[in-house]
mmCIF file of C-alpha atoms and ligand atoms in Angstrom:
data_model
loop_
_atom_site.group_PDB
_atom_site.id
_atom_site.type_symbol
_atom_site.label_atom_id
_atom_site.label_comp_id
_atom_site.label_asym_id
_atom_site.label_seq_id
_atom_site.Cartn_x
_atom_site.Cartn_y
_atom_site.Cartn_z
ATOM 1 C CA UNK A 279 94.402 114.356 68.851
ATOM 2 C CA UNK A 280 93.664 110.932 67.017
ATOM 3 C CA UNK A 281 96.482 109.076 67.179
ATOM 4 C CA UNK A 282 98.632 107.182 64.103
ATOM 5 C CA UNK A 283 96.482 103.840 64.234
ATOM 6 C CA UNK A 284 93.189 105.690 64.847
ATOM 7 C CA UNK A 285 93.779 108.249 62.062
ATOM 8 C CA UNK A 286 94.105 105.219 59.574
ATOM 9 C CA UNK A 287 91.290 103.562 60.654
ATOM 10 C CA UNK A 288 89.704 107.432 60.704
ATOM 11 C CA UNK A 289 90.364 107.895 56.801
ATOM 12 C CA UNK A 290 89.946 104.148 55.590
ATOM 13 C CA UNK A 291 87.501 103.805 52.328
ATOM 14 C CA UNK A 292 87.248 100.255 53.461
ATOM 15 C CA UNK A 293 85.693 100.729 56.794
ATOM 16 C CA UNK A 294 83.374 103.450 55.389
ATOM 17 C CA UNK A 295 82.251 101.520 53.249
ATOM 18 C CA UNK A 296 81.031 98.126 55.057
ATOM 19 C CA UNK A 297 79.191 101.112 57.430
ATOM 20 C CA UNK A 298 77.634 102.793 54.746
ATOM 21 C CA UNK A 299 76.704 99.123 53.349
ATOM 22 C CA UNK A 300 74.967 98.543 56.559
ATOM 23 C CA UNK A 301 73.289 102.388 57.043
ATOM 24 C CA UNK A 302 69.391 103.427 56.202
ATOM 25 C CA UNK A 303 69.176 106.763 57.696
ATOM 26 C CA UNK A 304 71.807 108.750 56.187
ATOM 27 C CA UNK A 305 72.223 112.816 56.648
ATOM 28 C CA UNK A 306 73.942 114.886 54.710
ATOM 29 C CA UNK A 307 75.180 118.579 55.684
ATOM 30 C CA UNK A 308 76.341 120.322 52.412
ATOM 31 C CA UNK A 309 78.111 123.476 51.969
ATOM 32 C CA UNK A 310 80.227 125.700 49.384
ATOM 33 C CA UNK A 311 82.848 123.472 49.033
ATOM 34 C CA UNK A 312 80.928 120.658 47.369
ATOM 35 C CA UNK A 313 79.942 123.091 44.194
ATOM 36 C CA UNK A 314 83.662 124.900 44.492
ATOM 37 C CA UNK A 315 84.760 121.961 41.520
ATOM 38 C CA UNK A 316 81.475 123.485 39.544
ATOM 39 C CA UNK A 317 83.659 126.878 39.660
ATOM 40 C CA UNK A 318 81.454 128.674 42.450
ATOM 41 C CA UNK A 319 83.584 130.420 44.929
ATOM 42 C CA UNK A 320 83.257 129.650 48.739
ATOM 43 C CA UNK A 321 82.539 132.382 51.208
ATOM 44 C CA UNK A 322 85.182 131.563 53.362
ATOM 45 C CA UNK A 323 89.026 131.952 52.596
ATOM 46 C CA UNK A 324 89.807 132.162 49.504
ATOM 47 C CA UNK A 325 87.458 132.997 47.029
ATOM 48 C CA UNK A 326 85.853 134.974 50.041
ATOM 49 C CA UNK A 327 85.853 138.428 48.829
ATOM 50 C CA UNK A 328 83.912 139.862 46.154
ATOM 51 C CA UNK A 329 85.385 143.391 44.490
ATOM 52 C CA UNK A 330 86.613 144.543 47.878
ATOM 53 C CA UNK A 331 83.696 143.412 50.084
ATOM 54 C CA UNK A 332 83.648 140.221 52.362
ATOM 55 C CA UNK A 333 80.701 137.811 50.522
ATOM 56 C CA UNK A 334 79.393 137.525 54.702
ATOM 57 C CA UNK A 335 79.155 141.275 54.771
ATOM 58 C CA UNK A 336 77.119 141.447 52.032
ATOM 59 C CA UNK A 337 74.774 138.924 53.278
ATOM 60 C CA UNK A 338 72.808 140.872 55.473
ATOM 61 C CA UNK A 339 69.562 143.128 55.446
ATOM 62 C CA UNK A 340 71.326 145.644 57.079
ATOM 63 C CA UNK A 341 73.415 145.628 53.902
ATOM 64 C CA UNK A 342 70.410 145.436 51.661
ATOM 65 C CA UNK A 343 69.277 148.532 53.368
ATOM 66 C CA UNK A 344 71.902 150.487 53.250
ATOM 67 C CA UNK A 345 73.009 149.634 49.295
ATOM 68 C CA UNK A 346 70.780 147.502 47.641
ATOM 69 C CA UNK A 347 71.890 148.046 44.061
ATOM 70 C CA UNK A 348 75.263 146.885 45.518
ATOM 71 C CA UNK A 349 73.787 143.826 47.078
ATOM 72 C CA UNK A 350 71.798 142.941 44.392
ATOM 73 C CA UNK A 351 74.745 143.032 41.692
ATOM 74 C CA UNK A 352 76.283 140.918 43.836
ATOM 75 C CA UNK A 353 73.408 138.197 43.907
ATOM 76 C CA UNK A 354 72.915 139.244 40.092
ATOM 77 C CA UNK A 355 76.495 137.973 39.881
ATOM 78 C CA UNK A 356 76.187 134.894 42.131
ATOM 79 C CA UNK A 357 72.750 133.875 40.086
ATOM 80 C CA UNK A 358 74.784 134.250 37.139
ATOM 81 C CA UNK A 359 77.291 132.502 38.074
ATOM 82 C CA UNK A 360 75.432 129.742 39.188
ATOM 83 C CA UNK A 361 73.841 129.425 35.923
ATOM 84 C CA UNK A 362 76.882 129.056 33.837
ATOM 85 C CA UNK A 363 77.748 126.437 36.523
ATOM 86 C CA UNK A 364 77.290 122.948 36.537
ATOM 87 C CA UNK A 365 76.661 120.241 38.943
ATOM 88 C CA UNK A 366 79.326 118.379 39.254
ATOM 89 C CA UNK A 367 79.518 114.104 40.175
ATOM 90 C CA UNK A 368 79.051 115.092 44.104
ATOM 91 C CA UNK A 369 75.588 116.923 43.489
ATOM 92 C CA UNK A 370 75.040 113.641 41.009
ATOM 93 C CA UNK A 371 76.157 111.269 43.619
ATOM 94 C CA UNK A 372 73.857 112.461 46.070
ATOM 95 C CA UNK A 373 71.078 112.756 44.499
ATOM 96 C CA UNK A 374 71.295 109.412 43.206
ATOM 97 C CA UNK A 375 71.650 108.100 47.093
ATOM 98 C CA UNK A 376 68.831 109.639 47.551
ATOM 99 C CA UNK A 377 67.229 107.244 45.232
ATOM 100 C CA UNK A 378 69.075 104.615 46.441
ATOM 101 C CA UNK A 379 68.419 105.040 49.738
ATOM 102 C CA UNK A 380 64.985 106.156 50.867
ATOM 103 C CA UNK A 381 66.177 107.159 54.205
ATOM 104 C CA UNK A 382 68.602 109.586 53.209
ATOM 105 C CA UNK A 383 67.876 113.743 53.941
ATOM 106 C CA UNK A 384 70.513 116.170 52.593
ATOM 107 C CA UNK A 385 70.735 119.363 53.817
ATOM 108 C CA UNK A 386 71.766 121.858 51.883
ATOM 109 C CA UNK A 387 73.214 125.272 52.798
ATOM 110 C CA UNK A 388 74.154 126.001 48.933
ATOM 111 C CA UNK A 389 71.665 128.304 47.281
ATOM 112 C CA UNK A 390 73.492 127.477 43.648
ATOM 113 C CA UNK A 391 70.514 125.380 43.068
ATOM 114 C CA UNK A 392 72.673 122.357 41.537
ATOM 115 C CA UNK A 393 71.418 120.033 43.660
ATOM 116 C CA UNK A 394 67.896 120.202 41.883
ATOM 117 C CA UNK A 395 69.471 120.708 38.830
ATOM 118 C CA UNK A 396 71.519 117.004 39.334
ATOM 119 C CA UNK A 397 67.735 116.127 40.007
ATOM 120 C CA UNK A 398 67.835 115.579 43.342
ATOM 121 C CA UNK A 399 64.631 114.098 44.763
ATOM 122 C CA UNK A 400 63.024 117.272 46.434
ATOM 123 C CA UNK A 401 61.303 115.185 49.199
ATOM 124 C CA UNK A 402 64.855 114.426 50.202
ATOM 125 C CA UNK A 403 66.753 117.688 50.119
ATOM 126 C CA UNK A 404 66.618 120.905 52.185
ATOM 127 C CA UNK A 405 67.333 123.770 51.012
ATOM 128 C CA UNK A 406 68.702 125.369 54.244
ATOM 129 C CA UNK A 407 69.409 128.945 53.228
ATOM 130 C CA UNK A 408 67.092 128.977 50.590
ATOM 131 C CA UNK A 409 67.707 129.725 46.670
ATOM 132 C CA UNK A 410 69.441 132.333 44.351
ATOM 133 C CA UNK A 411 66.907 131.743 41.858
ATOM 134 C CA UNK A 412 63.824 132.758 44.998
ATOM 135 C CA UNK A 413 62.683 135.720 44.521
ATOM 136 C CA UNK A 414 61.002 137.379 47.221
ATOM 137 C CA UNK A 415 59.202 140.989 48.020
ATOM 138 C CA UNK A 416 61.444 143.055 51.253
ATOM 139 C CA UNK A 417 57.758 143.291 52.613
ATOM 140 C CA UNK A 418 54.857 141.637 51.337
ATOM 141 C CA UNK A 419 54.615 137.789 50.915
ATOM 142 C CA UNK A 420 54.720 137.524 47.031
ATOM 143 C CA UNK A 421 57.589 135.370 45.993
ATOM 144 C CA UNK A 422 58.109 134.376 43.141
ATOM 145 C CA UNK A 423 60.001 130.415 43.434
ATOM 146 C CA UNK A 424 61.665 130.356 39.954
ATOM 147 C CA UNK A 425 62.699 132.640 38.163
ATOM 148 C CA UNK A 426 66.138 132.331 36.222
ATOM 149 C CA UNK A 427 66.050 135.572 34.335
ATOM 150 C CA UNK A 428 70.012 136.635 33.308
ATOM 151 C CA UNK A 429 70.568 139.720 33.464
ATOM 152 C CA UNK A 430 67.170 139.818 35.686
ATOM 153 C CA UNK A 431 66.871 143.585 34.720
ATOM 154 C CA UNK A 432 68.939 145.965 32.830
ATOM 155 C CA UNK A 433 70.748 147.704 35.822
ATOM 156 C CA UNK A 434 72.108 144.511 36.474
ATOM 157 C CA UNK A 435 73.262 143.623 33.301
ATOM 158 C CA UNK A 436 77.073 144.093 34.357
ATOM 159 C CA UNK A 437 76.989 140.895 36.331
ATOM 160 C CA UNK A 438 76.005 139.033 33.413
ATOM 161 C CA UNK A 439 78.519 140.300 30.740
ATOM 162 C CA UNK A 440 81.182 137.649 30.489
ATOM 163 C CA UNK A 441 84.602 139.080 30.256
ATOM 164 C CA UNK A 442 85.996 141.544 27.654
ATOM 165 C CA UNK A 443 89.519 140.542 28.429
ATOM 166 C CA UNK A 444 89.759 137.438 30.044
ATOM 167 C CA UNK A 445 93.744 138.367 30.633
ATOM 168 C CA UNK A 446 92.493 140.849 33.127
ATOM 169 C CA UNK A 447 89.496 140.681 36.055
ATOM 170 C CA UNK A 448 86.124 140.881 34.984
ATOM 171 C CA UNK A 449 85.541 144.811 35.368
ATOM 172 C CA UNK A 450 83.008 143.850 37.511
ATOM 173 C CA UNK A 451 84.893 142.145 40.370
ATOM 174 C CA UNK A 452 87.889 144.867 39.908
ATOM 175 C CA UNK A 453 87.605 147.182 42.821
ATOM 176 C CA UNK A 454 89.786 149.780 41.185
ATOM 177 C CA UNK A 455 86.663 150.219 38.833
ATOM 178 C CA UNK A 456 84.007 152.159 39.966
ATOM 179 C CA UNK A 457 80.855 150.602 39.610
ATOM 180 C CA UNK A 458 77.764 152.754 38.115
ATOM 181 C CA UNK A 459 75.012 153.784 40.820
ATOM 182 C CA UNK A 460 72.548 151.589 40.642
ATOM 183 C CA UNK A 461 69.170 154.033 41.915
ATOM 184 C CA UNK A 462 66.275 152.250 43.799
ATOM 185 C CA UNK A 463 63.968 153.013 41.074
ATOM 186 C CA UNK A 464 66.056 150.782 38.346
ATOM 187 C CA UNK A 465 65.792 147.820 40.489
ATOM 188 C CA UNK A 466 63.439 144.955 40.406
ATOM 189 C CA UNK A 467 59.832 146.071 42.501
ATOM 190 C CA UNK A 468 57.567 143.982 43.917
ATOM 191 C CA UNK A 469 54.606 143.511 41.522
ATOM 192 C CA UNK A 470 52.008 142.890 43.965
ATOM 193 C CA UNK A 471 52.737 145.701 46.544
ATOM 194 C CA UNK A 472 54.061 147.812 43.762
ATOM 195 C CA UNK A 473 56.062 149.731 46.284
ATOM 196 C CA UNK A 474 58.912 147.434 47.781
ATOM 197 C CA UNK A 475 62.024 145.741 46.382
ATOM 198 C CA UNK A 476 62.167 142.251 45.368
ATOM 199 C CA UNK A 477 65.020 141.021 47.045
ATOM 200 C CA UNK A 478 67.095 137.101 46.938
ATOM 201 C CA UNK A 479 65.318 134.865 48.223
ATOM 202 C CA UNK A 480 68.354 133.119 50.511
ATOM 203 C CA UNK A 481 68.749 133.705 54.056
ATOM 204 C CA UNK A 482 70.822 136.475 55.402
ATOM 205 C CA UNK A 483 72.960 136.302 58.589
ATOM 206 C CA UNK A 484 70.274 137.513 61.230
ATOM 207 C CA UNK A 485 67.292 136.253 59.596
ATOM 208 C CA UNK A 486 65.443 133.289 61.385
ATOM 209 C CA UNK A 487 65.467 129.790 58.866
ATOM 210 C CA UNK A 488 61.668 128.440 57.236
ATOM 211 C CA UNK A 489 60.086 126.878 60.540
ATOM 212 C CA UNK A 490 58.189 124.606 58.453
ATOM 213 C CA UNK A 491 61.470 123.495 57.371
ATOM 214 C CA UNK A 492 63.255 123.317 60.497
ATOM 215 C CA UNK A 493 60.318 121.302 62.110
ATOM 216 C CA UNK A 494 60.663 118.503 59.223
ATOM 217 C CA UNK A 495 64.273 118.652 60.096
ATOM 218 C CA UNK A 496 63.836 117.805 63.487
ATOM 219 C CA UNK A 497 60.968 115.188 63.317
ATOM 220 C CA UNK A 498 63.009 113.617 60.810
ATOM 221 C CA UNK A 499 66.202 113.554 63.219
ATOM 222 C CA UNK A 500 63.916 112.688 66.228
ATOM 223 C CA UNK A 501 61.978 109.588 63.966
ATOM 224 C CA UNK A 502 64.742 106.955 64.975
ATOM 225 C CA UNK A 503 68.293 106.636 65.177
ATOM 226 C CA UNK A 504 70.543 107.964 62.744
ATOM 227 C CA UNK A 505 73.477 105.726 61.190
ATOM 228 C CA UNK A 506 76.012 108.129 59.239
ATOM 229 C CA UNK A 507 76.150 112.058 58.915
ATOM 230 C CA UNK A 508 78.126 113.149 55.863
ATOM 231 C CA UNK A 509 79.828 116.705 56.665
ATOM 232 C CA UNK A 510 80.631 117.587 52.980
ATOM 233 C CA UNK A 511 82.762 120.822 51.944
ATOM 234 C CA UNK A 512 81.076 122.866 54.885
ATOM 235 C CA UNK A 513 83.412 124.874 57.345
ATOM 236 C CA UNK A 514 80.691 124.350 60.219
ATOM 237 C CA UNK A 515 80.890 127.945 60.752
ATOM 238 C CA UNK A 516 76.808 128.913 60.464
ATOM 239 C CA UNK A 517 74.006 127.390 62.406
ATOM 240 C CA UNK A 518 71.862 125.757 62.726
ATOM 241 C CA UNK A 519 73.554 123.494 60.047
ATOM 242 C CA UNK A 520 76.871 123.632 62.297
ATOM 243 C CA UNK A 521 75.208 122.103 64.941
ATOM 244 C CA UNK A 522 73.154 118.922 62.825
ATOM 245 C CA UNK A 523 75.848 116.277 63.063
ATOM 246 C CA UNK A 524 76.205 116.344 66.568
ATOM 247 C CA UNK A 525 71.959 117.023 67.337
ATOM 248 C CA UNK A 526 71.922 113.460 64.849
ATOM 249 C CA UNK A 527 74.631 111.707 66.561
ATOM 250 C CA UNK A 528 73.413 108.403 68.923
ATOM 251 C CA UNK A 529 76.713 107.691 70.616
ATOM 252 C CA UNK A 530 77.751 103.851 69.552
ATOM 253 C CA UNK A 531 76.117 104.135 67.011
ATOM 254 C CA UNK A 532 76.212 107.363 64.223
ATOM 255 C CA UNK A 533 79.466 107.561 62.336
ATOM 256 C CA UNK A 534 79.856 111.195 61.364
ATOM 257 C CA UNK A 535 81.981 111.660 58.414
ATOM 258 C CA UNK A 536 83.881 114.570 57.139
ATOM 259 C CA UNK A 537 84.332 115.346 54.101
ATOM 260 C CA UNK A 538 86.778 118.508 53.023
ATOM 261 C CA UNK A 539 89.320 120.215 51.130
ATOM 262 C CA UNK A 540 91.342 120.785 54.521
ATOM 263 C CA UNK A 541 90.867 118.822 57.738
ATOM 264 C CA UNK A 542 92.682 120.322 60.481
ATOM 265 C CA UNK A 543 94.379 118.850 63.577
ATOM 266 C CA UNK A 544 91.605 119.996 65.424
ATOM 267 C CA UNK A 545 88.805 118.583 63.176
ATOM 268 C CA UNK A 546 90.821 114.866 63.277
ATOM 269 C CA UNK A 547 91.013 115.571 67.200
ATOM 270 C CA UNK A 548 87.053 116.102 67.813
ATOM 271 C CA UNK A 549 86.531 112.515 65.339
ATOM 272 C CA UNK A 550 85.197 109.908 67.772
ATOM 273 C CA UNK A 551 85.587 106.136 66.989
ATOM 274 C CA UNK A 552 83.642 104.950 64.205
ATOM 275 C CA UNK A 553 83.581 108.687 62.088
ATOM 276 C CA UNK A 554 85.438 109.295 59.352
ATOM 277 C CA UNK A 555 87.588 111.725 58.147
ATOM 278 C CA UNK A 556 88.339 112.469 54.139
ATOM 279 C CA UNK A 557 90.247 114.769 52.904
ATOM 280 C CA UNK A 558 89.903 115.832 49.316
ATOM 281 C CA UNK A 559 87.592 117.577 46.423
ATOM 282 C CA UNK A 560 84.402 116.576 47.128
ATOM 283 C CA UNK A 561 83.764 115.902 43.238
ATOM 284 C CA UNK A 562 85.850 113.531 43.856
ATOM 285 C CA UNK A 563 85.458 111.623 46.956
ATOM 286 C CA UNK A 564 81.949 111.861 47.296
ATOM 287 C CA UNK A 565 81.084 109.802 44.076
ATOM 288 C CA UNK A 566 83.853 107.295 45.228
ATOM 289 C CA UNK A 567 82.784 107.021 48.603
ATOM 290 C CA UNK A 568 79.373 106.245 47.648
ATOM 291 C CA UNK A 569 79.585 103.636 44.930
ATOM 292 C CA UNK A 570 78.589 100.671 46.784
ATOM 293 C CA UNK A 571 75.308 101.763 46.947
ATOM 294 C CA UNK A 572 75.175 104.039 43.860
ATOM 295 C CA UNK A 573 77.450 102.155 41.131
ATOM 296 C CA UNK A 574 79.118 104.688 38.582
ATOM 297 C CA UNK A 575 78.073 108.364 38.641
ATOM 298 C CA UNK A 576 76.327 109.045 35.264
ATOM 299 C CA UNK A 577 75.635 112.348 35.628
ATOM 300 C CA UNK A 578 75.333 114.366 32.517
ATOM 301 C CA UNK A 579 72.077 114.910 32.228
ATOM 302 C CA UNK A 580 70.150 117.969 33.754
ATOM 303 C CA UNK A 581 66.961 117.185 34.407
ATOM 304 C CA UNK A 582 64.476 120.335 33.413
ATOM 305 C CA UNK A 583 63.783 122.178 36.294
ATOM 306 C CA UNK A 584 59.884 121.674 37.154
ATOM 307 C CA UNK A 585 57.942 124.422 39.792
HETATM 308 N N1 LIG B 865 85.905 119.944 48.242
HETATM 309 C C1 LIG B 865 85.584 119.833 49.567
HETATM 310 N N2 LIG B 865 85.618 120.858 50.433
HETATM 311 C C2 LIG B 865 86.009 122.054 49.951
HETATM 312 C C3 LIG B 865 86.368 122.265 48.593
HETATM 313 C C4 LIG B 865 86.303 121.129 47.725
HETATM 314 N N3 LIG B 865 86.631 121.216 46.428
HETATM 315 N N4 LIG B 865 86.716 123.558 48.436
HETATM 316 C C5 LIG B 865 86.567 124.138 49.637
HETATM 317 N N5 LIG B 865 86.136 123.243 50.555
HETATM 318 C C6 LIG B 865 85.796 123.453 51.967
HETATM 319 C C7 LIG B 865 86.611 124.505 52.679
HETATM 320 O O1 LIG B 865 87.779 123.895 53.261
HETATM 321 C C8 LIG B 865 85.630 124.993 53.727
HETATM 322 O O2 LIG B 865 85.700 124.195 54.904
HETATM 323 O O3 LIG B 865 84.473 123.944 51.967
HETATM 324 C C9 LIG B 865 84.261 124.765 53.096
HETATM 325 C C10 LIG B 865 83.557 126.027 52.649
HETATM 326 O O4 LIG B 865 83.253 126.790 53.775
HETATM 327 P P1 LIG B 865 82.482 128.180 53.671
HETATM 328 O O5 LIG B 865 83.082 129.028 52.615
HETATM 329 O O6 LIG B 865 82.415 128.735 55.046
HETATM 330 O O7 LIG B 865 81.037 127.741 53.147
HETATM 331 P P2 LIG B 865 79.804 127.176 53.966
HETATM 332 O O8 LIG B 865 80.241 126.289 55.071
HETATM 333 O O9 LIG B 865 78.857 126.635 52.972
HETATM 334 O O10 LIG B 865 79.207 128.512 54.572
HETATM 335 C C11 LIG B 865 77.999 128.437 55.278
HETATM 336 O O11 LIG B 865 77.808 130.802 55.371
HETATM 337 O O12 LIG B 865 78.129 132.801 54.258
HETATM 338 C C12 LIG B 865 77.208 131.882 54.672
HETATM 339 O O13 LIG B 865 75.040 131.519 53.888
HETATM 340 C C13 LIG B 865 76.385 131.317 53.548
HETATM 341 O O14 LIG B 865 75.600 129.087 53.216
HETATM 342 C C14 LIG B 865 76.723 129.853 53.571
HETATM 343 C C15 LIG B 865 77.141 129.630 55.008
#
């Protein structure tokens, strides 16, 4: 465990900030917890269960196969979601480092798509597990990359009705309500195959990553030494995106930095000299940590969403 002295000098804006002054290549490893102050539930604790299913379970072809009108009200619901949301000054900080800082990469597990709607430079961000607003055929290789349609067919329309009675659950999310079947043939179909489902196009647990992606990741990491990895609202639980900070870390040199709702006596315990260690809302401390190099967080404006 970090002791007294090193914990200060673990969690002290200061001494972040004269290394971020001095740091080109910066990393960033995003996850649910930096869009939780946009009102998007994590998968993880809290927030973690959807009507009385775990979000993970849900996640999975396996799932898909077995109940895909179930899975896809719940993405119908997420997408929805997601589009009432907003980015909040973290996704704005960010992407404005980006700018600031041409030798900055985020990597992002969040399919919410707020980062590009904060207007993110895209050269700059991965999109690890891919987006909510992806569409994708189960079989053939039509995809379609945008598509922000709300309810995206009628037998999904529950997950966009916003609450009758906001004193009680959204019917919806209320287990003790049954939900309608949803049949296969009510669901969207692929228009090219004309058979198969469209499904989300986000990564389930037990599918493989884009390679095309993974390979940028890695020449990028491999290019030359990397000075800071920001760790922000992610419980490090999934890889590969787990495993980035320490695959970026040059010992002596890359101060990884943790950014989270909850750091626990382990977390502090694994810091090495040199990281850092915040604990917080990321809406909050990520703007604040960053305004050396970015100034104020402006923020409001969405940029329109180009494909
Ligand atoms: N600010 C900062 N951190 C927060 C906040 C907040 N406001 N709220 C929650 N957190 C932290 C939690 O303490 C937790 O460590 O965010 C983390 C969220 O963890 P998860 O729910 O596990 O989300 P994530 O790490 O993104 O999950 C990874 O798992 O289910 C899959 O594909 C899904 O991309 C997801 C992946």
């Amino acid at each position: 465990m970090a002791s007294s002295a090193s914990r200060a000098a673990l969690s002290s804006i200061p001494l972040f900030h004269e290394k971020l002054l001095k740091s080109n290549r910066i990393l960033a490893v995003c996850g649910a917890g930096l869009s939780a102050a946009s009102g998007l539930p994590t998968f993880r604790g809290a927030g973690g269960l959807w009507r009385n299913h775990n979000a993970v379970d849900l996640a999975t072809p396996e799932a898909f196969d077995a109940d895909p009108g179930l899975v896809w009200l719940f993405y119908a619901y997420r997408r929805h979601m997601a589009l009432t949301a907003k980015p909040n000054p973290a996704h704005y900080a960010l992407a404005e480092l980006a700018r600031k800082r041409p030798g900055f990469k985020c990597l992002s597990q969040n399919v919410d798509n707020l980062h590009v709607r904060a207007n993110h430079p895209s050269d700059q961000l991965s999109l690890l597990h891919g987006s909510l607003f992806t569409l994708k055929c189960t079989t053939c290789s039509w995809k379609d990359p945008y598509n922000i349609a709300d309810p995206l067919c009628p037998a999904l329309a529950p997950a966009a009705e916003s609450n009758p009675d906001p004193t009680k659950p959204l019917p919806l999310l209320d287990p003790a309500q049954p939900l309608a079947e949803i049949r296969e043939s009510e669901l969207p179909h692929c228009p090219d195959c004309k058979t198969e489902l469209q499904r989300p196009g986000v990564v389930w647990f037990g599918e493989m990553l884009d390679e095309d992606m993974l390979d940028d990741i890695e020449e990028w990491i491999e290019k030359e030494p990397v000075d800071m990895v920001l760790v922000v609202g992610t419980s490090s639980a999934v890889y590969p995106a787990a495993g980035y900070a320490e695959r970026a870390r040059t010992k002596g040199r890359t101060s990884v930095v943790t950014v989270n709702l909850e750091i626990t006596e382990e977390d502090w315990g694994r810091m090495r000299k040199g990281d850092f260690g915040f604990e917080g809302d990321a809406s909050l401390l990520v703007p604040e940590l960053l305004r050396p190099v970015i100034g104020e967080v402006k923020g409001e404006e969405e940029e329109e969403v180009k494909v």
